[in-house]
Amino acid sequence: MFHFNRLNLEEATSILESGYSYQEKFPFAPKNYHEALENYRNAMVLAGDIAGNFIEPRSAQIDMDGSQLKDGKVTYAKGSSESYKQLADAGFTGTILPYEYGGLNFPATIYMMLIELVSRADAAMMTMIGYQDIGEAISKFGTKEVCEEYLPKYISGEHIGSMVMTEPAAGSDLQGIQLKAYQDDEGNWFLKGNKHFISNGCGDMLLVLARSEEGKSMFGLSLFACHGGEKVNVVHVEEKMGLHGSPTCQLYFDDAPVKLVGRRKQGLLHVLYVLNHARFSVAAQALGIAEAAYHEANEYAKIREQFNKIIYKMSPVANMLIDMRVAIESSRSLLYAGAQWLDLRNNLEEKVAHLKAKGQPFEEEKKTFNDAAKMVDLLSPLAKYVITEMAVKACYDAQQIHGGMGYMREMKVERLARDVRITTIYEGTSQIHILGASKNVINDMLKDFFEKNEKKDFGKKLLTSLKRIKEIRVLFLESLALVKVHESIDFRTVAAKELVDMYGYLYTGYLLLNEAYIEERKVLIANRYINSALAKSHASLAAIKNNQYNDLENIDEICNV
Ligand SMILES: Cc1cc2nc3c(=O)[nH]c(=O)nc-3n(C[C@H](O)[C@H](O)[C@H](O)COP(=O)(O)OP(=O)(O)OC[C@H]3O[C@@H](n4cnc5c(N)ncnc54)[C@H](O)[C@@H]3O)c2cc1C
């Protein structure tokens, strides 16, 4: 609610609602921003109710039941189908999708809040409710015919969607995709070949990236919409560590008929566009899981006594709890700041195109769009990396606070620790996102933002924190300068993690300072976060100064034992 009450979605919502002109066609559409916000608020209250009272009580059993493959057909755990139906009946299966096909037409930021709530209740349910960017891609790039064919049943919850990209030889590097897309004499498209590790690959609305041209070029890939069924064989459902409610499928496309989505050869570019959305979604999933783990740990710490004292009162445990809470709240600030930029970017893009088509001036909107696009370019990989790594650590610590009990199946935290592990891997690994963010970090993309914030009067209480943030900035720039002097190896990739981390501390630090300025309790969060970020930045600088990474040249001697 802290973030909801401070949303800045006025411009994005106005564009999304076409200047609030939809009521004639869709009577439930809001008449103004105030009404839109009320709709979002009511929807989130309902989502919280469903998540807490319906989905969460089913999640432990879903984890035990998993999904089954029999005679080529996948059956979901009973609880998964029930939870999905509940969300669909409330309209949440079309949260960000257009009114025209039955969707709620909500901004991405509200959708992220939905994902966080649902994932806190059942992390696996996120792969069913939280992949709406598949529908978004169809609606943005597909023809009207394709939209009409696919979207209504997906939005009503009758069909489950799936994003089909990964192949055994094409994981992080999607240019390696080999699934063949070909046309018959009438120009109809078909797919032949394999995909693996596909969440809900047994679904009915598959968005597939396939090779439509010979060779290995990124411009040889196109995007297709495909119905599941006889021509899409589920060969295998993976046995995996967590997310048991979400079947991860190996697929064989047996001359499956498909429809082209968007422009031929532009498939990877279309996918990269929607991946921004997907990265924030996985970050929101991880955040939800971390929040659940935190509450388990906090409650357990308050009832567990050792040495005649509750462990909550013991400093090593208290430090873990405080660090978790601060990490979760700072991550939430990062996520919703990023999501609001995403909304602005997506909607301004539409507006600029619209103004252009009408021959009206669009320069001002274009400038703001460019700024928003740059922010998303930085914040989507940054948030995905920072928040998912945070969540893995939070679940690990939550388990630790439970002692031996944390290792037991009967404890919820054991499941959360398994479920969270995938979040740093899928939708791009942490390493890929560090590299993705590093370009904008090295260019110091947020320079103006930092300078603007430095000039703010944060008040006496926060002055020390502000000074520390400035110190981090100096350390960051020093590290950057040092990184460049090494020539033997590409040091920009070697120290990319440290640089991206420091940049993340700076940006998030300022977000927290701004929050602390308006709410007393947040002063404590900002102080802990910034002090700890400063300590980690000092350590990173020392590592770079001491040439810690020079031994990369010796990988063979060190590792080949
Ligand atoms: C449970 C689950 C569900 C999934 N769901 C889907 C889905 O619905 N749809 C879909 O298309 N895919 C899905 N995936 C696939 C997932 O997106 C990939 O596993 C992921 O992108 C990583 O690819 P990979 O497994 O081939 O690892 P690899 O790409 O082989 O990476 C191995 C290691 O090398 C590192 N690495 C690779 N390249 C670089 C580089 N350039 N620089 C630095 N480090 C690098 C990686 O960070 C990683 O640590 C799913 C996977 C799992 C496990």
PDB file of C-alpha atoms in Angstrom, residues 62-282:
ATOM      1  CA  ILE A  62       0.072 -28.465  -5.168  1.00  0.00           C
ATOM      2  CA  ASP A  63       3.796 -28.780  -4.423  1.00  0.00           C
ATOM      3  CA  MET A  64       3.259 -32.393  -3.367  1.00  0.00           C
ATOM      4  CA  ASP A  65       0.917 -33.337  -6.224  1.00  0.00           C
ATOM      5  CA  GLY A  66       2.813 -31.674  -9.085  1.00  0.00           C
ATOM      6  CA  SER A  67       1.590 -32.177 -12.625  1.00  0.00           C
ATOM      7  CA  GLN A  68       1.460 -35.510 -14.441  1.00  0.00           C
ATOM      8  CA  LEU A  69       2.116 -36.525 -18.051  1.00  0.00           C
ATOM      9  CA  LYS A  70       0.040 -39.492 -19.176  1.00  0.00           C
ATOM     10  CA  ASP A  71      -0.528 -40.600 -22.787  1.00  0.00           C
ATOM     11  CA  GLY A  72       0.863 -37.302 -24.034  1.00  0.00           C
ATOM     12  CA  LYS A  73      -1.539 -35.245 -21.913  1.00  0.00           C
ATOM     13  CA  VAL A  74      -0.528 -33.111 -18.943  1.00  0.00           C
ATOM     14  CA  THR A  75      -2.803 -32.895 -15.917  1.00  0.00           C
ATOM     15  CA  TYR A  76      -2.276 -30.026 -13.493  1.00  0.00           C
ATOM     16  CA  ALA A  77      -2.517 -30.457  -9.733  1.00  0.00           C
ATOM     17  CA  LYS A  78      -6.151 -30.014  -8.683  1.00  0.00           C
ATOM     18  CA  GLY A  79      -5.296 -26.959  -6.581  1.00  0.00           C
ATOM     19  CA  SER A  80      -3.526 -25.252  -9.508  1.00  0.00           C
ATOM     20  CA  SER A  81      -6.613 -25.520 -11.706  1.00  0.00           C
ATOM     21  CA  GLU A  82      -8.816 -24.234  -8.882  1.00  0.00           C
ATOM     22  CA  SER A  83      -6.544 -21.270  -8.151  1.00  0.00           C
ATOM     23  CA  TYR A  84      -6.245 -20.397 -11.828  1.00  0.00           C
ATOM     24  CA  LYS A  85     -10.029 -20.506 -12.234  1.00  0.00           C
ATOM     25  CA  GLN A  86     -10.485 -18.245  -9.247  1.00  0.00           C
ATOM     26  CA  LEU A  87      -8.089 -15.670 -10.750  1.00  0.00           C
ATOM     27  CA  ALA A  88      -9.680 -16.004 -14.191  1.00  0.00           C
ATOM     28  CA  ASP A  89     -13.199 -15.536 -12.800  1.00  0.00           C
ATOM     29  CA  ALA A  90     -12.028 -12.292 -11.198  1.00  0.00           C
ATOM     30  CA  GLY A  91     -10.706 -11.130 -14.589  1.00  0.00           C
ATOM     31  CA  PHE A  92      -7.022 -11.283 -13.644  1.00  0.00           C
ATOM     32  CA  THR A  93      -6.037 -13.509 -16.592  1.00  0.00           C
ATOM     33  CA  GLY A  94      -6.380 -10.409 -18.773  1.00  0.00           C
ATOM     34  CA  THR A  95      -4.992  -7.820 -16.368  1.00  0.00           C
ATOM     35  CA  ILE A  96      -2.856  -5.920 -18.886  1.00  0.00           C
ATOM     36  CA  LEU A  97      -4.753  -6.920 -22.019  1.00  0.00           C
ATOM     37  CA  PRO A  98      -7.141  -4.716 -24.011  1.00  0.00           C
ATOM     38  CA  TYR A  99     -10.847  -4.253 -23.228  1.00  0.00           C
ATOM     39  CA  GLU A 100     -11.591  -5.263 -26.785  1.00  0.00           C
ATOM     40  CA  TYR A 101     -10.800  -8.914 -26.093  1.00  0.00           C
ATOM     41  CA  GLY A 102     -12.155  -9.004 -22.541  1.00  0.00           C
ATOM     42  CA  GLY A 103      -9.127  -7.697 -20.649  1.00  0.00           C
ATOM     43  CA  LEU A 104      -8.915  -5.212 -17.775  1.00  0.00           C
ATOM     44  CA  ASN A 105      -6.531  -2.860 -19.608  1.00  0.00           C
ATOM     45  CA  PHE A 106      -4.526  -2.183 -16.424  1.00  0.00           C
ATOM     46  CA  PRO A 107      -1.022  -0.677 -16.352  1.00  0.00           C
ATOM     47  CA  ALA A 108       1.998  -2.945 -15.930  1.00  0.00           C
ATOM     48  CA  THR A 109       2.707  -1.549 -12.454  1.00  0.00           C
ATOM     49  CA  ILE A 110      -0.603  -2.832 -11.094  1.00  0.00           C
ATOM     50  CA  TYR A 111      -0.020  -6.151 -12.819  1.00  0.00           C
ATOM     51  CA  MET A 112       3.360  -6.424 -11.040  1.00  0.00           C
ATOM     52  CA  MET A 113       1.552  -5.879  -7.742  1.00  0.00           C
ATOM     53  CA  LEU A 114      -0.824  -8.703  -8.657  1.00  0.00           C
ATOM     54  CA  ILE A 115       2.119 -10.980  -9.471  1.00  0.00           C
ATOM     55  CA  GLU A 116       3.826 -10.151  -6.193  1.00  0.00           C
ATOM     56  CA  LEU A 117       0.671 -10.991  -4.229  1.00  0.00           C
ATOM     57  CA  VAL A 118      -0.033 -14.222  -6.108  1.00  0.00           C
ATOM     58  CA  SER A 119       3.590 -15.399  -5.940  1.00  0.00           C
ATOM     59  CA  ARG A 120       3.670 -14.811  -2.210  1.00  0.00           C
ATOM     60  CA  ALA A 121       0.766 -17.264  -1.996  1.00  0.00           C
ATOM     61  CA  ASP A 122       1.955 -19.771  -4.641  1.00  0.00           C
ATOM     62  CA  ALA A 123       5.111 -19.109  -6.654  1.00  0.00           C
ATOM     63  CA  ALA A 124       4.165 -21.650  -9.351  1.00  0.00           C
ATOM     64  CA  MET A 125       0.878 -19.873 -10.070  1.00  0.00           C
ATOM     65  CA  MET A 126       2.944 -16.958 -11.360  1.00  0.00           C
ATOM     66  CA  THR A 127       3.883 -18.935 -14.489  1.00  0.00           C
ATOM     67  CA  MET A 128       0.181 -19.187 -15.321  1.00  0.00           C
ATOM     68  CA  ILE A 129      -1.006 -15.706 -14.377  1.00  0.00           C
ATOM     69  CA  GLY A 130       2.265 -13.827 -14.845  1.00  0.00           C
ATOM     70  CA  TYR A 131       3.101 -14.534 -18.484  1.00  0.00           C
ATOM     71  CA  GLN A 132       0.551 -12.140 -19.913  1.00  0.00           C
ATOM     72  CA  ASP A 133       3.291 -10.550 -21.966  1.00  0.00           C
ATOM     73  CA  ILE A 134       2.530 -13.419 -24.365  1.00  0.00           C
ATOM     74  CA  GLY A 135      -0.914 -11.902 -24.880  1.00  0.00           C
ATOM     75  CA  GLU A 136       0.655  -8.456 -24.941  1.00  0.00           C
ATOM     76  CA  ALA A 137       2.976  -9.505 -27.790  1.00  0.00           C
ATOM     77  CA  ILE A 138       0.059 -10.921 -29.774  1.00  0.00           C
ATOM     78  CA  SER A 139      -1.999  -7.814 -29.184  1.00  0.00           C
ATOM     79  CA  LYS A 140       0.876  -5.474 -30.075  1.00  0.00           C
ATOM     80  CA  PHE A 141       2.388  -7.262 -33.039  1.00  0.00           C
ATOM     81  CA  GLY A 142      -0.319  -9.667 -34.250  1.00  0.00           C
ATOM     82  CA  THR A 143      -2.975  -8.986 -36.896  1.00  0.00           C
ATOM     83  CA  LYS A 144      -6.579  -8.447 -35.845  1.00  0.00           C
ATOM     84  CA  GLU A 145      -7.355 -11.945 -37.091  1.00  0.00           C
ATOM     85  CA  VAL A 146      -4.666 -13.506 -34.863  1.00  0.00           C
ATOM     86  CA  CYS A 147      -5.793 -11.419 -31.878  1.00  0.00           C
ATOM     87  CA  GLU A 148      -9.393 -12.528 -32.330  1.00  0.00           C
ATOM     88  CA  GLU A 149      -8.364 -16.127 -32.717  1.00  0.00           C
ATOM     89  CA  TYR A 150      -6.168 -16.279 -29.623  1.00  0.00           C
ATOM     90  CA  LEU A 151      -6.863 -13.569 -27.084  1.00  0.00           C
ATOM     91  CA  PRO A 152     -10.518 -13.999 -25.937  1.00  0.00           C
ATOM     92  CA  LYS A 153     -10.040 -17.594 -24.773  1.00  0.00           C
ATOM     93  CA  TYR A 154      -6.735 -16.767 -23.140  1.00  0.00           C
ATOM     94  CA  ILE A 155      -8.202 -13.790 -21.311  1.00  0.00           C
ATOM     95  CA  SER A 156     -11.246 -15.730 -20.140  1.00  0.00           C
ATOM     96  CA  GLY A 157      -8.914 -18.313 -18.609  1.00  0.00           C
ATOM     97  CA  GLU A 158     -10.113 -21.125 -20.872  1.00  0.00           C
ATOM     98  CA  HIS A 159      -6.664 -21.321 -22.480  1.00  0.00           C
ATOM     99  CA  ILE A 160      -3.264 -21.283 -20.782  1.00  0.00           C
ATOM    100  CA  GLY A 161      -0.397 -19.424 -22.431  1.00  0.00           C
ATOM    101  CA  SER A 162       3.240 -20.305 -22.874  1.00  0.00           C
ATOM    102  CA  MET A 163       6.383 -18.511 -24.049  1.00  0.00           C
ATOM    103  CA  VAL A 164       8.340 -20.964 -26.193  1.00  0.00           C
ATOM    104  CA  MET A 165      11.928 -19.923 -26.835  1.00  0.00           C
ATOM    105  CA  THR A 166      14.540 -22.181 -25.240  1.00  0.00           C
ATOM    106  CA  GLU A 167      16.114 -25.153 -27.035  1.00  0.00           C
ATOM    107  CA  PRO A 168      18.834 -27.512 -25.839  1.00  0.00           C
ATOM    108  CA  ALA A 169      21.498 -25.578 -27.783  1.00  0.00           C
ATOM    109  CA  ALA A 170      19.862 -22.144 -27.428  1.00  0.00           C
ATOM    110  CA  GLY A 171      19.434 -20.950 -23.845  1.00  0.00           C
ATOM    111  CA  SER A 172      20.978 -17.586 -22.989  1.00  0.00           C
ATOM    112  CA  ASP A 173      21.923 -17.189 -26.643  1.00  0.00           C
ATOM    113  CA  LEU A 174      18.641 -17.239 -28.518  1.00  0.00           C
ATOM    114  CA  GLN A 175      20.408 -16.669 -31.818  1.00  0.00           C
ATOM    115  CA  GLY A 176      21.149 -20.394 -31.715  1.00  0.00           C
ATOM    116  CA  ILE A 177      17.460 -21.314 -32.174  1.00  0.00           C
ATOM    117  CA  GLN A 178      16.954 -24.022 -34.765  1.00  0.00           C
ATOM    118  CA  LEU A 179      13.241 -24.932 -34.551  1.00  0.00           C
ATOM    119  CA  LYS A 180      12.295 -24.710 -38.213  1.00  0.00           C
ATOM    120  CA  ALA A 181       9.480 -22.493 -39.485  1.00  0.00           C
ATOM    121  CA  TYR A 182       8.479 -23.098 -43.116  1.00  0.00           C
ATOM    122  CA  GLN A 183       5.672 -22.216 -45.515  1.00  0.00           C
ATOM    123  CA  ASP A 184       3.615 -24.384 -47.852  1.00  0.00           C
ATOM    124  CA  ASP A 185       2.691 -23.304 -51.396  1.00  0.00           C
ATOM    125  CA  GLU A 186      -0.272 -21.296 -50.127  1.00  0.00           C
ATOM    126  CA  GLY A 187       1.961 -19.364 -47.738  1.00  0.00           C
ATOM    127  CA  ASN A 188       0.716 -21.087 -44.547  1.00  0.00           C
ATOM    128  CA  TRP A 189       3.338 -21.416 -41.817  1.00  0.00           C
ATOM    129  CA  PHE A 190       4.313 -24.644 -39.978  1.00  0.00           C
ATOM    130  CA  LEU A 191       6.845 -25.569 -37.277  1.00  0.00           C
ATOM    131  CA  LYS A 192       9.034 -28.659 -37.123  1.00  0.00           C
ATOM    132  CA  GLY A 193      11.482 -29.499 -34.348  1.00  0.00           C
ATOM    133  CA  ASN A 194      12.168 -29.355 -30.614  1.00  0.00           C
ATOM    134  CA  LYS A 195      11.970 -26.981 -27.686  1.00  0.00           C
ATOM    135  CA  HIS A 196      12.770 -27.685 -24.057  1.00  0.00           C
ATOM    136  CA  PHE A 197      12.304 -26.236 -20.556  1.00  0.00           C
ATOM    137  CA  ILE A 198       8.966 -24.651 -21.514  1.00  0.00           C
ATOM    138  CA  SER A 199       6.702 -23.621 -18.618  1.00  0.00           C
ATOM    139  CA  ASN A 200       3.124 -24.666 -19.393  1.00  0.00           C
ATOM    140  CA  GLY A 201       4.286 -25.896 -22.806  1.00  0.00           C
ATOM    141  CA  CYS A 202       1.199 -28.103 -22.657  1.00  0.00           C
ATOM    142  CA  GLY A 203      -0.926 -24.933 -22.907  1.00  0.00           C
ATOM    143  CA  ASP A 204      -3.279 -23.835 -25.652  1.00  0.00           C
ATOM    144  CA  MET A 205      -1.750 -20.525 -26.692  1.00  0.00           C
ATOM    145  CA  LEU A 206       1.934 -20.842 -27.488  1.00  0.00           C
ATOM    146  CA  LEU A 207       4.067 -17.926 -28.590  1.00  0.00           C
ATOM    147  CA  VAL A 208       6.997 -19.513 -30.371  1.00  0.00           C
ATOM    148  CA  LEU A 209      10.310 -18.098 -31.555  1.00  0.00           C
ATOM    149  CA  ALA A 210      11.494 -20.124 -34.545  1.00  0.00           C
ATOM    150  CA  ARG A 211      13.973 -19.978 -37.407  1.00  0.00           C
ATOM    151  CA  SER A 212      12.229 -18.871 -40.556  1.00  0.00           C
ATOM    152  CA  GLU A 213      15.434 -18.250 -42.553  1.00  0.00           C
ATOM    153  CA  GLU A 214      18.526 -20.359 -43.094  1.00  0.00           C
ATOM    154  CA  GLY A 215      21.710 -19.707 -41.100  1.00  0.00           C
ATOM    155  CA  LYS A 216      22.305 -18.485 -37.553  1.00  0.00           C
ATOM    156  CA  SER A 217      21.557 -14.772 -37.814  1.00  0.00           C
ATOM    157  CA  MET A 218      19.350 -13.041 -35.255  1.00  0.00           C
ATOM    158  CA  PHE A 219      17.398 -11.704 -38.228  1.00  0.00           C
ATOM    159  CA  GLY A 220      16.538 -15.240 -39.248  1.00  0.00           C
ATOM    160  CA  LEU A 221      14.015 -15.636 -36.421  1.00  0.00           C
ATOM    161  CA  SER A 222      10.285 -14.974 -36.503  1.00  0.00           C
ATOM    162  CA  LEU A 223       7.546 -15.108 -33.916  1.00  0.00           C
ATOM    163  CA  PHE A 224       4.507 -17.381 -34.238  1.00  0.00           C
ATOM    164  CA  ALA A 225       1.250 -18.076 -32.425  1.00  0.00           C
ATOM    165  CA  CYS A 226       0.359 -21.731 -32.160  1.00  0.00           C
ATOM    166  CA  HIS A 227      -2.448 -23.735 -30.596  1.00  0.00           C
ATOM    167  CA  GLY A 228      -1.459 -26.739 -28.529  1.00  0.00           C
ATOM    168  CA  GLY A 229      -2.906 -30.083 -29.531  1.00  0.00           C
ATOM    169  CA  GLU A 230      -2.083 -33.085 -31.687  1.00  0.00           C
ATOM    170  CA  LYS A 231       0.723 -31.443 -33.623  1.00  0.00           C
ATOM    171  CA  VAL A 232       2.508 -30.192 -30.517  1.00  0.00           C
ATOM    172  CA  ASN A 233       3.663 -33.248 -28.622  1.00  0.00           C
ATOM    173  CA  VAL A 234       4.618 -32.979 -24.968  1.00  0.00           C
ATOM    174  CA  VAL A 235       7.479 -35.458 -24.992  1.00  0.00           C
ATOM    175  CA  HIS A 236       8.481 -35.079 -21.375  1.00  0.00           C
ATOM    176  CA  VAL A 237       7.652 -33.112 -18.218  1.00  0.00           C
ATOM    177  CA  GLU A 238      10.799 -32.306 -16.216  1.00  0.00           C
ATOM    178  CA  GLU A 239      11.304 -33.557 -12.663  1.00  0.00           C
ATOM    179  CA  LYS A 240      12.543 -30.448 -10.943  1.00  0.00           C
ATOM    180  CA  MET A 241      13.606 -28.856  -7.664  1.00  0.00           C
ATOM    181  CA  GLY A 242      10.664 -26.483  -7.186  1.00  0.00           C
ATOM    182  CA  LEU A 243       7.667 -24.834  -8.857  1.00  0.00           C
ATOM    183  CA  HIS A 244       5.971 -28.221  -8.941  1.00  0.00           C
ATOM    184  CA  GLY A 245       2.645 -26.661  -9.841  1.00  0.00           C
ATOM    185  CA  SER A 246       4.141 -25.449 -13.115  1.00  0.00           C
ATOM    186  CA  PRO A 247       4.818 -28.191 -15.696  1.00  0.00           C
ATOM    187  CA  THR A 248       8.126 -27.613 -17.521  1.00  0.00           C
ATOM    188  CA  CYS A 249       7.769 -29.346 -20.871  1.00  0.00           C
ATOM    189  CA  GLN A 250       9.890 -30.719 -23.650  1.00  0.00           C
ATOM    190  CA  LEU A 251       7.995 -30.206 -26.897  1.00  0.00           C
ATOM    191  CA  TYR A 252       8.111 -31.661 -30.385  1.00  0.00           C
ATOM    192  CA  PHE A 253       6.416 -29.613 -33.111  1.00  0.00           C
ATOM    193  CA  ASP A 254       5.280 -32.085 -35.730  1.00  0.00           C
ATOM    194  CA  ASP A 255       4.513 -29.839 -38.717  1.00  0.00           C
ATOM    195  CA  ALA A 256       2.327 -27.777 -36.401  1.00  0.00           C
ATOM    196  CA  PRO A 257       0.285 -25.060 -38.184  1.00  0.00           C
ATOM    197  CA  VAL A 258       1.027 -21.555 -36.866  1.00  0.00           C
ATOM    198  CA  LYS A 259       0.342 -17.886 -37.558  1.00  0.00           C
ATOM    199  CA  LEU A 260       3.065 -15.284 -37.975  1.00  0.00           C
ATOM    200  CA  VAL A 261       3.031 -12.624 -35.242  1.00  0.00           C
ATOM    201  CA  GLY A 262       4.581  -9.314 -36.247  1.00  0.00           C
ATOM    202  CA  ARG A 263       7.124  -9.005 -39.008  1.00  0.00           C
ATOM    203  CA  ARG A 264       9.034 -11.872 -40.488  1.00  0.00           C
ATOM    204  CA  LYS A 265      12.714 -11.881 -39.396  1.00  0.00           C
ATOM    205  CA  GLN A 266      11.925  -9.457 -36.556  1.00  0.00           C
ATOM    206  CA  GLY A 267      10.995 -12.175 -34.067  1.00  0.00           C
ATOM    207  CA  LEU A 268      13.910 -11.644 -31.714  1.00  0.00           C
ATOM    208  CA  LEU A 269      13.320  -7.886 -31.631  1.00  0.00           C
ATOM    209  CA  HIS A 270       9.633  -8.444 -30.825  1.00  0.00           C
ATOM    210  CA  VAL A 271      10.618 -10.862 -28.074  1.00  0.00           C
ATOM    211  CA  LEU A 272      13.181  -8.461 -26.622  1.00  0.00           C
ATOM    212  CA  TYR A 273      10.443  -5.829 -26.409  1.00  0.00           C
ATOM    213  CA  VAL A 274       8.157  -8.004 -24.310  1.00  0.00           C
ATOM    214  CA  LEU A 275      11.031  -9.459 -22.313  1.00  0.00           C
ATOM    215  CA  ASN A 276      11.296  -6.153 -20.465  1.00  0.00           C
ATOM    216  CA  HIS A 277       7.885  -6.925 -19.094  1.00  0.00           C
ATOM    217  CA  ALA A 278       8.766 -10.513 -18.331  1.00  0.00           C
ATOM    218  CA  ARG A 279      11.890  -9.535 -16.400  1.00  0.00           C
ATOM    219  CA  PHE A 280       9.924  -7.266 -14.080  1.00  0.00           C
ATOM    220  CA  SER A 281       7.360 -10.062 -13.695  1.00  0.00           C
ATOM    221  CA  VAL A 282       9.984 -12.533 -12.517  1.00  0.00           C
TER     222      VAL A 282
END
